[in-house]
Tab-separated table of C-alpha atoms in Angstrom:
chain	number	residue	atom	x	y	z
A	245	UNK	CA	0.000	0.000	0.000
A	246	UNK	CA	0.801	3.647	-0.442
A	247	UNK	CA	2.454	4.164	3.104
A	248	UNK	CA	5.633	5.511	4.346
A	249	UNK	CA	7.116	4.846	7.932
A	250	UNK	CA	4.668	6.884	10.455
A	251	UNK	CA	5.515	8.629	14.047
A	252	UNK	CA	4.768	5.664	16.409
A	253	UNK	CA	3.287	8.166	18.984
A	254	UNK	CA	0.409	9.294	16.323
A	255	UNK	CA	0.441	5.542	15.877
A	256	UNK	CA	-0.441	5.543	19.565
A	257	UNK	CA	-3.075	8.185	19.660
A	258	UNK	CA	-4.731	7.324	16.815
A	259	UNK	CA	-5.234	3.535	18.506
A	260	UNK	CA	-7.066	5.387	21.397
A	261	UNK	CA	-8.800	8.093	20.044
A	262	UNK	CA	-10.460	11.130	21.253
A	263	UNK	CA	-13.435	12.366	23.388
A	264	UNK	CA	-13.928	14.870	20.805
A	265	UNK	CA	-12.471	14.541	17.637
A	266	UNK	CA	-11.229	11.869	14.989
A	267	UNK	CA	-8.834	8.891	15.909
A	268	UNK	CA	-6.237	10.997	14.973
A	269	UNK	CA	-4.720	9.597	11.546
A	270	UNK	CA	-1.356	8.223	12.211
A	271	UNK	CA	0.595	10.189	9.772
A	272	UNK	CA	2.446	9.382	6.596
A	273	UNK	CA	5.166	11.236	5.430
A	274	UNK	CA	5.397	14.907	5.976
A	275	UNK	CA	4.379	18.094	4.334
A	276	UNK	CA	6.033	21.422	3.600
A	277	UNK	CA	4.552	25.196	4.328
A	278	UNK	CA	3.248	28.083	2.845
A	279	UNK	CA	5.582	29.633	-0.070
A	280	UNK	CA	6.414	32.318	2.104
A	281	UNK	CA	7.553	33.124	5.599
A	282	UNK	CA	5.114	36.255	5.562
A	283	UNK	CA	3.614	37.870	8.481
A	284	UNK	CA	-0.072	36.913	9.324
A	285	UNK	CA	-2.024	38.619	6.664
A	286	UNK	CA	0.904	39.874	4.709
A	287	UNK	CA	0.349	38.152	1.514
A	288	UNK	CA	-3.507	38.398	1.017
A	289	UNK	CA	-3.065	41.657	-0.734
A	290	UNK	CA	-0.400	40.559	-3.218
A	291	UNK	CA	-2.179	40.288	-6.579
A	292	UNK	CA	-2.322	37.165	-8.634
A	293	UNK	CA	-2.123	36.696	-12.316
A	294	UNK	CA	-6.094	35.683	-12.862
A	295	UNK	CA	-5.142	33.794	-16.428
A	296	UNK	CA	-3.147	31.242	-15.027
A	297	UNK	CA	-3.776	28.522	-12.497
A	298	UNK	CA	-1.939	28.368	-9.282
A	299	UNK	CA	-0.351	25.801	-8.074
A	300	UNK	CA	0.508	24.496	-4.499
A	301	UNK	CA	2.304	22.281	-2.326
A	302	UNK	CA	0.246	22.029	0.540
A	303	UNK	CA	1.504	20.175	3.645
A	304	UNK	CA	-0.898	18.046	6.063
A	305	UNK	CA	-0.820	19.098	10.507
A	306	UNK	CA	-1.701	15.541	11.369
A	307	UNK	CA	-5.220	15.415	13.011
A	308	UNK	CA	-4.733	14.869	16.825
A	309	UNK	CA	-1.519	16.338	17.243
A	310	UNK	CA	-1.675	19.919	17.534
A	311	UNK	CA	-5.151	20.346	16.515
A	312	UNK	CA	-8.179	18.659	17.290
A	313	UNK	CA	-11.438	18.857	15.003
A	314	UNK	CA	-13.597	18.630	17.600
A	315	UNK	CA	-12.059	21.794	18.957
A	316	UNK	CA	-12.470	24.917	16.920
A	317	UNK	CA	-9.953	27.031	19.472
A	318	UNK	CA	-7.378	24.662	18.571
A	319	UNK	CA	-7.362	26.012	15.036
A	320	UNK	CA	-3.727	28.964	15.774
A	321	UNK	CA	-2.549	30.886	13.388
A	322	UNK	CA	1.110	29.090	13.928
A	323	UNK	CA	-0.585	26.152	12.638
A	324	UNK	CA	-0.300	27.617	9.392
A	325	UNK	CA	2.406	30.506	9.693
A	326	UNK	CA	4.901	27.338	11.477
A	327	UNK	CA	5.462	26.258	7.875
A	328	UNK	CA	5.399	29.415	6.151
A	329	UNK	CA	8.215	30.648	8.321
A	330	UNK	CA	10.578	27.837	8.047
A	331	UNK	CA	9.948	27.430	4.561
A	332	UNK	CA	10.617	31.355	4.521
A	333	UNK	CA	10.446	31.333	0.627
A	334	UNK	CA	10.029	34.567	-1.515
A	335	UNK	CA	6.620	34.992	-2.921
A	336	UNK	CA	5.450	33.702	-6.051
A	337	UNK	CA	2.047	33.974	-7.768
A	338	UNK	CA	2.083	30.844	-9.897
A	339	UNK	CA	3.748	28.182	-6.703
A	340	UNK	CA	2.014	28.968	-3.068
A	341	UNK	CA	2.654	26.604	-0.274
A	342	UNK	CA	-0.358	25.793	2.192
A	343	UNK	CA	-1.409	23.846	4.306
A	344	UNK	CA	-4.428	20.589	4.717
A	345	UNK	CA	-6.843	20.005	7.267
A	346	UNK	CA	-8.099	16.352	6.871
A	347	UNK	CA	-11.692	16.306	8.794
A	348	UNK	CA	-13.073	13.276	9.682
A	349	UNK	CA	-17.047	13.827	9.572
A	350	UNK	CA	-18.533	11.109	11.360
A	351	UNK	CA	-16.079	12.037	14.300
A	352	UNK	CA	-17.322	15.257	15.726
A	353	UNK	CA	-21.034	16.879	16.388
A	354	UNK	CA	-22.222	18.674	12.967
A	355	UNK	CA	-22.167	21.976	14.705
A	356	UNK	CA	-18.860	21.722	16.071
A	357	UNK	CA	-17.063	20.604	13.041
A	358	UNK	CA	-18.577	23.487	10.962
A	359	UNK	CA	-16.825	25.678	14.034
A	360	UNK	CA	-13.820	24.109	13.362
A	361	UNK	CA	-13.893	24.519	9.354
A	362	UNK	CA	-15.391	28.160	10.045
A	363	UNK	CA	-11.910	28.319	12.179
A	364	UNK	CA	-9.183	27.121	9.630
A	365	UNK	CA	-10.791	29.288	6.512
A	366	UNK	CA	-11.079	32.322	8.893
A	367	UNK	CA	-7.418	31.448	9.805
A	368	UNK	CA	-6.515	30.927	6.219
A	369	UNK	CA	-7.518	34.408	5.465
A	370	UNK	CA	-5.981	36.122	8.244
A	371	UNK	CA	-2.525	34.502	7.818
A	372	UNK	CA	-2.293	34.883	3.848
A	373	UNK	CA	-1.569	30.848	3.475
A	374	UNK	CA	-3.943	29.082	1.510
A	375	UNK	CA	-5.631	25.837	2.597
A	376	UNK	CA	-6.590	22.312	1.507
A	377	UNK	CA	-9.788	20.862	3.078
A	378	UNK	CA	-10.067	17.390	3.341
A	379	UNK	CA	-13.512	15.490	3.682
A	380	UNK	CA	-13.984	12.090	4.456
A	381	UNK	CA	-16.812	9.140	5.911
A	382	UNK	CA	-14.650	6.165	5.727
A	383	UNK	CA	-11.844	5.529	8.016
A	384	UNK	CA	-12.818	6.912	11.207
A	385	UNK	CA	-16.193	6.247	12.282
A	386	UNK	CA	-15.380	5.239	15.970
A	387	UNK	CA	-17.997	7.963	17.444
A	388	UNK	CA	-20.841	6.507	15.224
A	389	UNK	CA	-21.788	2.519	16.726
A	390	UNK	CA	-25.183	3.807	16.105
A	391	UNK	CA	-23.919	3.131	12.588
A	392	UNK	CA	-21.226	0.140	12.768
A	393	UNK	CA	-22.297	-1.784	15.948
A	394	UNK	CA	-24.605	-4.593	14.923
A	395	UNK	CA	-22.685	-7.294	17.113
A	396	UNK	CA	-22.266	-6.055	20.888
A	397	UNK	CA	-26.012	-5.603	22.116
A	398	UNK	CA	-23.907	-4.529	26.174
A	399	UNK	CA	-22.619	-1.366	23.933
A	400	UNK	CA	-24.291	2.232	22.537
A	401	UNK	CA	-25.841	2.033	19.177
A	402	UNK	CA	-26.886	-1.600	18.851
A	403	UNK	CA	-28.837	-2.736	16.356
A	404	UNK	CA	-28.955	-6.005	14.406
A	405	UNK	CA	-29.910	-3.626	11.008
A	406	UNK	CA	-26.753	-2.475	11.230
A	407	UNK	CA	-25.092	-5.360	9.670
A	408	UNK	CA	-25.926	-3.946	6.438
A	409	UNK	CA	-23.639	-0.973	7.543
A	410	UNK	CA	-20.698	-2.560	7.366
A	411	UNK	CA	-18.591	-5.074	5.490
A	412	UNK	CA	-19.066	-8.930	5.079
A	413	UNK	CA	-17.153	-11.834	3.166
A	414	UNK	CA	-19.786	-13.076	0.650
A	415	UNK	CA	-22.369	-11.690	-1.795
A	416	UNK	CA	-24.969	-13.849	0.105
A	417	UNK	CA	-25.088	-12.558	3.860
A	418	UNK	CA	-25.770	-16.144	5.324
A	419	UNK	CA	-22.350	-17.528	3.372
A	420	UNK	CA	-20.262	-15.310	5.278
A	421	UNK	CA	-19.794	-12.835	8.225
A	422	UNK	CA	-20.360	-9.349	8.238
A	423	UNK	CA	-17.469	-7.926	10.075
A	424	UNK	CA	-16.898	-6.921	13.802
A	425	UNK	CA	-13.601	-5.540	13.500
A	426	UNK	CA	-10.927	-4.497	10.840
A	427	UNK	CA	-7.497	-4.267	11.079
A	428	UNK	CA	-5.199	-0.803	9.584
A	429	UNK	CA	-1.709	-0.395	8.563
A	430	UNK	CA	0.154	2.915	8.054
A	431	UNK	CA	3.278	1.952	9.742
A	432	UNK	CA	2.220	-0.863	11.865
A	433	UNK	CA	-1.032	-2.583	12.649
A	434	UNK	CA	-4.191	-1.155	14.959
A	435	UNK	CA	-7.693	-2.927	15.022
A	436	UNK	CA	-10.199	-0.247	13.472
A	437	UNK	CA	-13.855	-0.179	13.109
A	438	UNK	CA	-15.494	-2.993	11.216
A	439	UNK	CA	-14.800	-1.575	7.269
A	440	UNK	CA	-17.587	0.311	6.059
A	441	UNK	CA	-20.198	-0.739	3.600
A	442	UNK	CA	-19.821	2.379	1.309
A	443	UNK	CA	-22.691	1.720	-0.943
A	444	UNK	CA	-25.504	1.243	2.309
A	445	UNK	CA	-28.184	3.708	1.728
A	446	UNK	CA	-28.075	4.183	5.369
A	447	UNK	CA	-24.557	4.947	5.477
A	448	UNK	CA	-24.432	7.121	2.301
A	449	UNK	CA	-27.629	8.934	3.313
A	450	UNK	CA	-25.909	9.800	6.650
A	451	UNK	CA	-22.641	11.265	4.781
A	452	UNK	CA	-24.333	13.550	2.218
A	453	UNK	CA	-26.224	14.864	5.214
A	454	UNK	CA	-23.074	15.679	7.196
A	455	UNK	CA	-20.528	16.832	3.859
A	456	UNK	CA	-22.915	18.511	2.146
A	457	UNK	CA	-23.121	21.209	4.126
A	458	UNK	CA	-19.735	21.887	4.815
A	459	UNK	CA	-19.154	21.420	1.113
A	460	UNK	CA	-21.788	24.925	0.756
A	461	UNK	CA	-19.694	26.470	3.646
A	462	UNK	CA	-16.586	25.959	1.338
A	463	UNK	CA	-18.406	27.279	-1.440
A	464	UNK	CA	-19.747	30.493	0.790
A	465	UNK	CA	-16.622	31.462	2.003
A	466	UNK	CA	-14.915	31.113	-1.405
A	467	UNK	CA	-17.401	33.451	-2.788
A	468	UNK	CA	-17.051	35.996	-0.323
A	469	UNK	CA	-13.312	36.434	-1.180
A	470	UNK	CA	-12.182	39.102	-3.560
A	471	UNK	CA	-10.986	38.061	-6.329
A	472	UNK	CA	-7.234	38.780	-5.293
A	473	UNK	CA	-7.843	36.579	-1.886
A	474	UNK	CA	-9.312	33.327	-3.998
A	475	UNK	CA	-6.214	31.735	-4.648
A	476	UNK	CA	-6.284	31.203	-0.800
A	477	UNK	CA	-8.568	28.179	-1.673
A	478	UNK	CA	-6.046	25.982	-2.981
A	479	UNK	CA	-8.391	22.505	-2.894
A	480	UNK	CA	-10.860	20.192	-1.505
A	481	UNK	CA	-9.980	16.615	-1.444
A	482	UNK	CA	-13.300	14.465	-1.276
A	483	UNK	CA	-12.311	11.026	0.562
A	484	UNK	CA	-8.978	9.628	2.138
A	485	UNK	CA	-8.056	7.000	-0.233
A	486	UNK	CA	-11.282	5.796	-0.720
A	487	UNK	CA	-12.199	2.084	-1.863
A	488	UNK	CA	-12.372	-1.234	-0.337
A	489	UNK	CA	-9.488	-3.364	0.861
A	490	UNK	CA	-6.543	-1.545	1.427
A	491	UNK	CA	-7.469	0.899	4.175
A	492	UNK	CA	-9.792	-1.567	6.142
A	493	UNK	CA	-9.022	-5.326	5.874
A	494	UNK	CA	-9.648	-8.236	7.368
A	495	UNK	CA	-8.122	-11.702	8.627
A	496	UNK	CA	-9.877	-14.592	7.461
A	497	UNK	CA	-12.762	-15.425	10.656
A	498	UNK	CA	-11.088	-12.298	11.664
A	499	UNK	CA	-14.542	-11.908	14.251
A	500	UNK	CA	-13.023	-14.285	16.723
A	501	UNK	CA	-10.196	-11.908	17.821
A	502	UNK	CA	-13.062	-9.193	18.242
A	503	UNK	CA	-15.177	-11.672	20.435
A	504	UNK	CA	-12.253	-13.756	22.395
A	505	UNK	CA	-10.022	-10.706	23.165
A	506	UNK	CA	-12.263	-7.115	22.172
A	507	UNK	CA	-9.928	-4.761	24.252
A	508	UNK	CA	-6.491	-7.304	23.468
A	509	UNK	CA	-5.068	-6.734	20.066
A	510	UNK	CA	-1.884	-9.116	21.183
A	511	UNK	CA	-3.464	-11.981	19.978
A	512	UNK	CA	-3.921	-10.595	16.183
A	513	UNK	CA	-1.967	-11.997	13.550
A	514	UNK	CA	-0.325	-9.529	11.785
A	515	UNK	CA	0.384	-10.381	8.647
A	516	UNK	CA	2.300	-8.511	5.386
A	517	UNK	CA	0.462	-6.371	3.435
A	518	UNK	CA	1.284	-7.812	0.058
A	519	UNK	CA	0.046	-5.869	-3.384
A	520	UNK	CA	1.422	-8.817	-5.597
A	521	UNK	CA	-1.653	-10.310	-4.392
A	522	UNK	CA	-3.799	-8.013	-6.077
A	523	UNK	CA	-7.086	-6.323	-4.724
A	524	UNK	CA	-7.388	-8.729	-1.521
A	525	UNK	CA	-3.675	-7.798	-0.658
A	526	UNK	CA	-3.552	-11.172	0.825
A	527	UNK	CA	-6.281	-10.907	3.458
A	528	UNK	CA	-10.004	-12.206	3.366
A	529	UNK	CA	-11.924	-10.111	0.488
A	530	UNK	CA	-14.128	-7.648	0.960
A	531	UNK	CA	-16.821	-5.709	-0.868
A	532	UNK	CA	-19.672	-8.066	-1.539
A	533	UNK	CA	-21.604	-5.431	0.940
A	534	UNK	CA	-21.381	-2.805	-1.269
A	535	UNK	CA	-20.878	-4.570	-4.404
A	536	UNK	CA	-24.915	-6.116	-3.615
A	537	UNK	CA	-26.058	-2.542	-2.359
A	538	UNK	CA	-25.121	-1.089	-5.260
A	539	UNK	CA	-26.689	-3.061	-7.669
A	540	UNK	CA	-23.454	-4.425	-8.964
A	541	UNK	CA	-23.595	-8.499	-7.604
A	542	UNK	CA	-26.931	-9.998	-6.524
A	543	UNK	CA	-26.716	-11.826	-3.201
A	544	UNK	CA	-26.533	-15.623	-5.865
A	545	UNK	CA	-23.105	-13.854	-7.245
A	546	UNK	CA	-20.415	-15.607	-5.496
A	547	UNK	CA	-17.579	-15.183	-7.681
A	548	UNK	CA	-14.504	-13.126	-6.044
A	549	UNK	CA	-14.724	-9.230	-6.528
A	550	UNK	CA	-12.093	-8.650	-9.436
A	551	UNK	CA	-10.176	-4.792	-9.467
A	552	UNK	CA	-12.553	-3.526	-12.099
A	553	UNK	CA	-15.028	-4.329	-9.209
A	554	UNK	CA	-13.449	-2.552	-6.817
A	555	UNK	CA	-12.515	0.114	-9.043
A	556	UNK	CA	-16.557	0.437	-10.196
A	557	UNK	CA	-17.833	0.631	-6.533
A	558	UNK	CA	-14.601	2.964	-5.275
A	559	UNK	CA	-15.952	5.457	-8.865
A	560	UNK	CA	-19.660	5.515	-7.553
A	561	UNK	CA	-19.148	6.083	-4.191
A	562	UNK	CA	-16.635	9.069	-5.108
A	563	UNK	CA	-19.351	10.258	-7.544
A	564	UNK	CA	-21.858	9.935	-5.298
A	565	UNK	CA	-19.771	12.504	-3.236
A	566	UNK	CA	-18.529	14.713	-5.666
A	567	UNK	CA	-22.182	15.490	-6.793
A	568	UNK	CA	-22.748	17.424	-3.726
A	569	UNK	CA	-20.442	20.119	-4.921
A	570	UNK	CA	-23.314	21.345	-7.377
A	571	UNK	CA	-24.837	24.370	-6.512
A	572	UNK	CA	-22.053	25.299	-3.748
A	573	UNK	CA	-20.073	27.518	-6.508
A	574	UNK	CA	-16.728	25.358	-5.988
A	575	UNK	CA	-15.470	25.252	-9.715
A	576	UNK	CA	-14.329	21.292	-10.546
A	577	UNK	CA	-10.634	22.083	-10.813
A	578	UNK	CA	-10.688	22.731	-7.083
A	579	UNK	CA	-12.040	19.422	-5.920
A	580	UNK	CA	-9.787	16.723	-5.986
A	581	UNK	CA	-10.948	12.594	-4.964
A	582	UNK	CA	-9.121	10.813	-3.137
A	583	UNK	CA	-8.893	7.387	-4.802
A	584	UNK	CA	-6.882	4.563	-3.257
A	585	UNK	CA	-5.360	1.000	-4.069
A	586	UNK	CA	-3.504	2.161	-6.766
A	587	UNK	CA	-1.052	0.190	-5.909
A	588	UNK	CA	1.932	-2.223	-8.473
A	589	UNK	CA	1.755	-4.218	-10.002
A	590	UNK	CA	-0.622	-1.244	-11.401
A	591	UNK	CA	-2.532	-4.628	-13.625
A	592	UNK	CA	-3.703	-6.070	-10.129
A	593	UNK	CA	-5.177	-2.914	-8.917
A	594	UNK	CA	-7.978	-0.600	-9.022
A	595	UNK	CA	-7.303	1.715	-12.521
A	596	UNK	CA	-6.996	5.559	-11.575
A	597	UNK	CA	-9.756	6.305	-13.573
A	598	UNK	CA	-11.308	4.959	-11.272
A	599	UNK	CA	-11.086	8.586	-9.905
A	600	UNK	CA	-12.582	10.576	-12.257
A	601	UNK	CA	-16.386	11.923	-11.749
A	602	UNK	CA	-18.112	14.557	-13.610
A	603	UNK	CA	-17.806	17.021	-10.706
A	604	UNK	CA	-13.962	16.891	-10.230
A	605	UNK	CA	-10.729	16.420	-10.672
A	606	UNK	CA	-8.796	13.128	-9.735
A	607	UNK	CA	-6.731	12.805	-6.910
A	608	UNK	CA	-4.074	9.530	-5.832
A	609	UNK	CA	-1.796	9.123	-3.479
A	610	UNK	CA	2.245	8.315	-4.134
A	611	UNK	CA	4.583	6.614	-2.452
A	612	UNK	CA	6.204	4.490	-4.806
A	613	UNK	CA	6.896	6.465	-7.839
A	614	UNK	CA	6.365	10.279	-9.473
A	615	UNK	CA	3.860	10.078	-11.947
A	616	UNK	CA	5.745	10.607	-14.908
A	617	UNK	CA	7.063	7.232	-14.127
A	618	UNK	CA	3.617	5.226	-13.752
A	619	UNK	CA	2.764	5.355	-17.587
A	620	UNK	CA	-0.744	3.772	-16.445
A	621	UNK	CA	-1.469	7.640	-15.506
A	622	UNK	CA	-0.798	9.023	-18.207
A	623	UNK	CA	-2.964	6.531	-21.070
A	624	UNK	CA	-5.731	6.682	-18.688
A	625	UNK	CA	-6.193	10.534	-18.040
A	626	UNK	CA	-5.414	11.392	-21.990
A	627	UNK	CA	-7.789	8.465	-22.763
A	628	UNK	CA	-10.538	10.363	-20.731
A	629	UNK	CA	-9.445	13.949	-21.774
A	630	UNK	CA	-8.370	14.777	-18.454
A	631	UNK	CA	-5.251	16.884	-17.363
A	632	UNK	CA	-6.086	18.828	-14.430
A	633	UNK	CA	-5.416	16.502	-11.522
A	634	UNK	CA	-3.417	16.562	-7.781
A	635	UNK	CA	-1.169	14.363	-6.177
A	636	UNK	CA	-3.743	14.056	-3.160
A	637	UNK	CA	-1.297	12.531	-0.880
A	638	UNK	CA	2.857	12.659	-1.642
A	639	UNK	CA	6.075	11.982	-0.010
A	640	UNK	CA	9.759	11.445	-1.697
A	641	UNK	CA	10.184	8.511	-3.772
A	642	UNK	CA	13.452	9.564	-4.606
A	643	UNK	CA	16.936	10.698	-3.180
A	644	UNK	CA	16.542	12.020	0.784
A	645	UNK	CA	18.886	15.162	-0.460
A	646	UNK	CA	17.626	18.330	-1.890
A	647	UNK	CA	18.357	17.879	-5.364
A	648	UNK	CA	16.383	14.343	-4.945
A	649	UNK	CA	13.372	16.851	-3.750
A	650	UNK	CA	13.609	19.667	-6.079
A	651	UNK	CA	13.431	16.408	-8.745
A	652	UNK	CA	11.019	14.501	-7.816
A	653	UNK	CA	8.825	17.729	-6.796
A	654	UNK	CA	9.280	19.124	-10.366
A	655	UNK	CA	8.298	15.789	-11.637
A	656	UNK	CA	5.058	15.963	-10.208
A	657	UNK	CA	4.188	19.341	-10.727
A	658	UNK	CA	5.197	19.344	-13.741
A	659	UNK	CA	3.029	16.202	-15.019
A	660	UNK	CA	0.051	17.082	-17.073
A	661	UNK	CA	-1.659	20.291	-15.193
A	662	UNK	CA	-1.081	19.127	-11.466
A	663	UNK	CA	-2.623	21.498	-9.405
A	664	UNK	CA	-2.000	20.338	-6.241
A	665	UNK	CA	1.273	17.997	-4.161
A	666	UNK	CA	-0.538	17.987	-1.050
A	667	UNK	CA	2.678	16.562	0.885
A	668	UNK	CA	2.562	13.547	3.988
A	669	UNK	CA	3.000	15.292	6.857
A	670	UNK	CA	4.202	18.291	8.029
A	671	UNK	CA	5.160	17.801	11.412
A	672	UNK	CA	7.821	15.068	12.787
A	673	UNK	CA	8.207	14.700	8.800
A	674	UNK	CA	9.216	17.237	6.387
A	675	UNK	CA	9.915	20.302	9.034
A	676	UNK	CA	12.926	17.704	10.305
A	677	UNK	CA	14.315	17.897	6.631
A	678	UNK	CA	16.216	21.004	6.149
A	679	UNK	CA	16.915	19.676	2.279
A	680	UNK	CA	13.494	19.165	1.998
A	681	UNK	CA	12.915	22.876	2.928
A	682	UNK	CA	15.572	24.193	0.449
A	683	UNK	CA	14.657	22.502	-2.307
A	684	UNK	CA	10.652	24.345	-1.552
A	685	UNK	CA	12.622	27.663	-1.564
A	686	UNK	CA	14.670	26.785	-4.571
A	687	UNK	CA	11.288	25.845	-6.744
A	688	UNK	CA	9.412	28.576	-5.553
A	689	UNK	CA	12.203	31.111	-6.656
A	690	UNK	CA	12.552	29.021	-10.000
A	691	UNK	CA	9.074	28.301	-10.925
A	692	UNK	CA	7.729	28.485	-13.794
C-alpha cells in the first residue's frame, strides 16, 4: 500500500482516540509550508495573475496532534504561519505553499465541526496561506456505533440492522460474516472499526447529510473572497483513499479476535500487506456489501470481486460525493478525490480512472513512484481527456537530499496540469528535513 514509515506516537493516539475529535490519523510522510515566511495577513493583498492557475504544495498538521477537530480554538494561526516561516520562501504567484486540514465527519457533532472549518478558513484568510480541506466518511467512524455496531447488544448504538452498515465476506449474507472488526496499517497494525459498507443507503444517506453542508460552507466562504484573496482556496480533497481493501481489511474469521479478546489486540496476527496479491492484498476479500447494495452483484453472485469491481464501486461512491459540490459555486478544478489501491503491479489494482467523476478532478496518493514514471497515468487521463489533476497525498520517492526533492517535486508538478502535491506530513516529517525545505525555496524562486 501507499504508506511511508509513520511517528509511532500518532500511531499511539490514533489507537485510542479522542473524546472529541477523529482517531487521529497516524501520519504518513510529511508536508512542507506556505511559499512564504510572511507575516499573518501579509500576503492576502499581493495580486495574482487571474489567467493562469496556481499551483501548491500544501503540507498536512496531522489530526490529533496539535489540533483537534472537535475543537475549533485549537485552530492557531502558527498552525499555518509554522510552515510558512521555516519554509521562509520569496513569494510567487504561480507556486504557493499551504497547508491541509483532513476532517473526519462522522467524528465530531455537525455543529462543532462546521466551528472548526469556520476556524481554519477564517485562519486561512488572516494569515495569507492558503488551505486544503479534506472530507472524508470512511476511516474513522469510531464515534458513530449507532452506525457500525450490529454485534455487541452490552454497547451504545446496537442494532442487528446495522449489519448492512458494514462489510461482510460473501455476496450472500448467510455464506459469510459481516465484520466486527478491521485491522489498519500505516506503519504498523491497529484494530479499526469494522470496514464500512460504502454503498448502504443508510450509510451514504448519513454522509451527504453531514458533507454537504460543509461542502456549501466551502463554497460560501470562497465566494465571499475578492478576487485577489481566492487563490487562498487551494483545494478540496473528497475522501482519504477511498475504496475497499486496502485501508480496512480483514483476517480470514477475523470476528473471533473481536469476540475472544475485544480490548487485546496481542493476539492478532499480523500479517504482510502484500500488493502482488492483487485487490485482496492477501487478506479475506471484501466488498460483496457494497458490491450487492449497489446493484453491482446480486446476493446468488459468489464469484470473487475482481479490481474492475473494486474500481466500479470505489468510482460511484466518489461520484456519489462529488455530486454534492453542485450548486455550492466550488469550480471542478478545485475538488480533488481521493482514490486509493492504486497500488503495483498497477494490472492487479484498481485503474486511476477509477477517480474521475463529472464534478472533479482526480486525486491519488504516491509513495512508490512520481507520476511521470507510472505510464498507467498518463494513457488513462489522456484516454478520458483529463489533465487537471493533484497528487492528493505525496512523499519522496526519490533521493533524501535536496536535489532528490527539487526532482522529484518538479516531476510531479510538472506532469500534465497538477494542481495540487498535497505533501505527507508536516510535522515530525518534512519540518525535520532542512533539504526538503531548500529545495521548496529553490522551486518557488525558479518556478515556472
Amino acid at each position: 500500500l501507499m504508506y511511508a514509515a509513520v511517528i509511532a506516537a500518532l500511531l499511539v493516539i490514533a489507537a485510542c482516540g479522542h473524546a472529541h475529535g477523529p482517531a487521529p490519523a497516524p501520519p504518513r510522510p510529511s508536508r512542507p509550508a506556505h511559499v512564504r515566511g510572511a507575516a499573518p495577513g501579509q500576503q492576502s493583498g499581493q495580486q495574482h495573475d487571474r489567467g493562469r492557475a496556481p499551483k501548491y504544495i500544501a503540507f498536512t498538521r496531522p489530526p490529533g496532534l496539535h489540533w483537534d477537530q472537535g475543537n475549533p480554538a485549537s485552530i492557531t494561526p502558527s498552525l499555518f504561519t509554522d510552515i510558512t516561516r521555516a519554509i521562509n520562501a520569496s513569494y510567487n504567484p504561480d507556486l504557493h505553499v499551504g497547508v491541509t486540514f483532513l476532517l473526519s465527519i462522522f467524528q465530531s457533532p455537525p455543529d462543532v465541526l462546521s466551528k472548526t472549518l469556520a476556524a481554519v478558513l477564517a485562519t486561512s484568510r488572516a494569515t495569507g496561506v492558503p488551505v486544503v480541506i479534506g472530507l472524508d466518511g470512511e476511516n474513522w467512524w469510531d464515534a458513530r456505533p449507532d452506525l457500525w455496531n450490529w454485534f455487541d447488544p452490552s454497547t451504545p448504538g446496537y442494532n442487528a440492522s446495522n449489519a448492512a452498515n458494514v462489510e461482510r465476506t460473501a455476496s450472500d449474507p448467510a455464506a459469510g460474516q459481516h465484520v466486527m472488526v478491521s485491522w489498519r496499517d500505516w506503519g504498523s497494525q491497529i484494530r479499526v472499526k469494522p470496514a464500512q459498507n460504502i454503498h448502504s443507503p443508510i450509510v451514504l444517506q448519513e454522509t451527504v447529510a453531514l458533507m454537504r453542508p460543509l461542502l456549501q460552507q466551502i463554497g460560501s466562504w470562497y465566494a465571499g473572497l475578492p478576487p485577489a484573496e481566492q487563490y487562498l482556496l487551494a483545494g478540496i480533497e473528497i475522501g482519504w483513499e477511498a475504496g475497499i481493501g486496502a485501508n480496512a481489511y480483514y483476517y480470514p474469521d477475523g470476528n473471533q479476535y473481536e469476540e475472544k479478546w475485544p480490548n487485546d489486540s496481542s493476539h492478532d496476527p499480523v500479517w504482510p500487506i502484500n500488493a502482488s496479491k492483487g485487490v485482496t492484498y492477501g487478506f479475506q476479500q471484501l466488498g460483496f456489501a457494497a458490491a450487492v447494495s449497489s446493484g453491482l452483484r446480486t446476493v446468488s453472485q459468489s464469484a470473487p470481486l475482481t479490481a474492475t469491481d473494486i474500481g466500479i464501486l470505489s468510482q460511484w461512491y466518489l461520484a456519489n460525493l462529488t455530486s454534492l459540490v453542485r450548486g455550492t459555486g466550488l469550480p471542478a478544478d478545485h475538488v480533488f478525490t481521493h482514490l486509493g489501491g492504486n497500488d503495483p503491479p498497477y494490472d492487479m489494482h484498481v485503474a486511476f480512472s477509477a477517480a474521475f467523476t463529472a464534478e472533479s478532478s482526480p486525486g491519488w496518493s504516491f509513495y512508490h513512484a512520481t507520476p511521470d514514471r507510472i505510464p498507467e497515468i498518463g494513457q488513462q487521463m489522456a484516454a478520458a481527456g483529463r489533465a487537471v489533476w493533484a497528487a492528493a497525498e505525496w512523499w519522496l520517492p526519490g533521493d533524501d537530499t535536496q536535489a532528490g526533492w527539487v526532482d522529484s517535486f518538479n516531476r510531479t508538478l510538472s506532469f500534465a496540469d497538477c494542481r495540487l502535491v498535497a505533501v505527507f506530513n508536516w510535522d515530525g516529517m518534512f519540518d525535520q528535513r532542512p533539504q526538503g525545505l531548500a529545495a521548496v525555496r529553490q522551486l518557488i524562486a525558479a518556478w515556472p
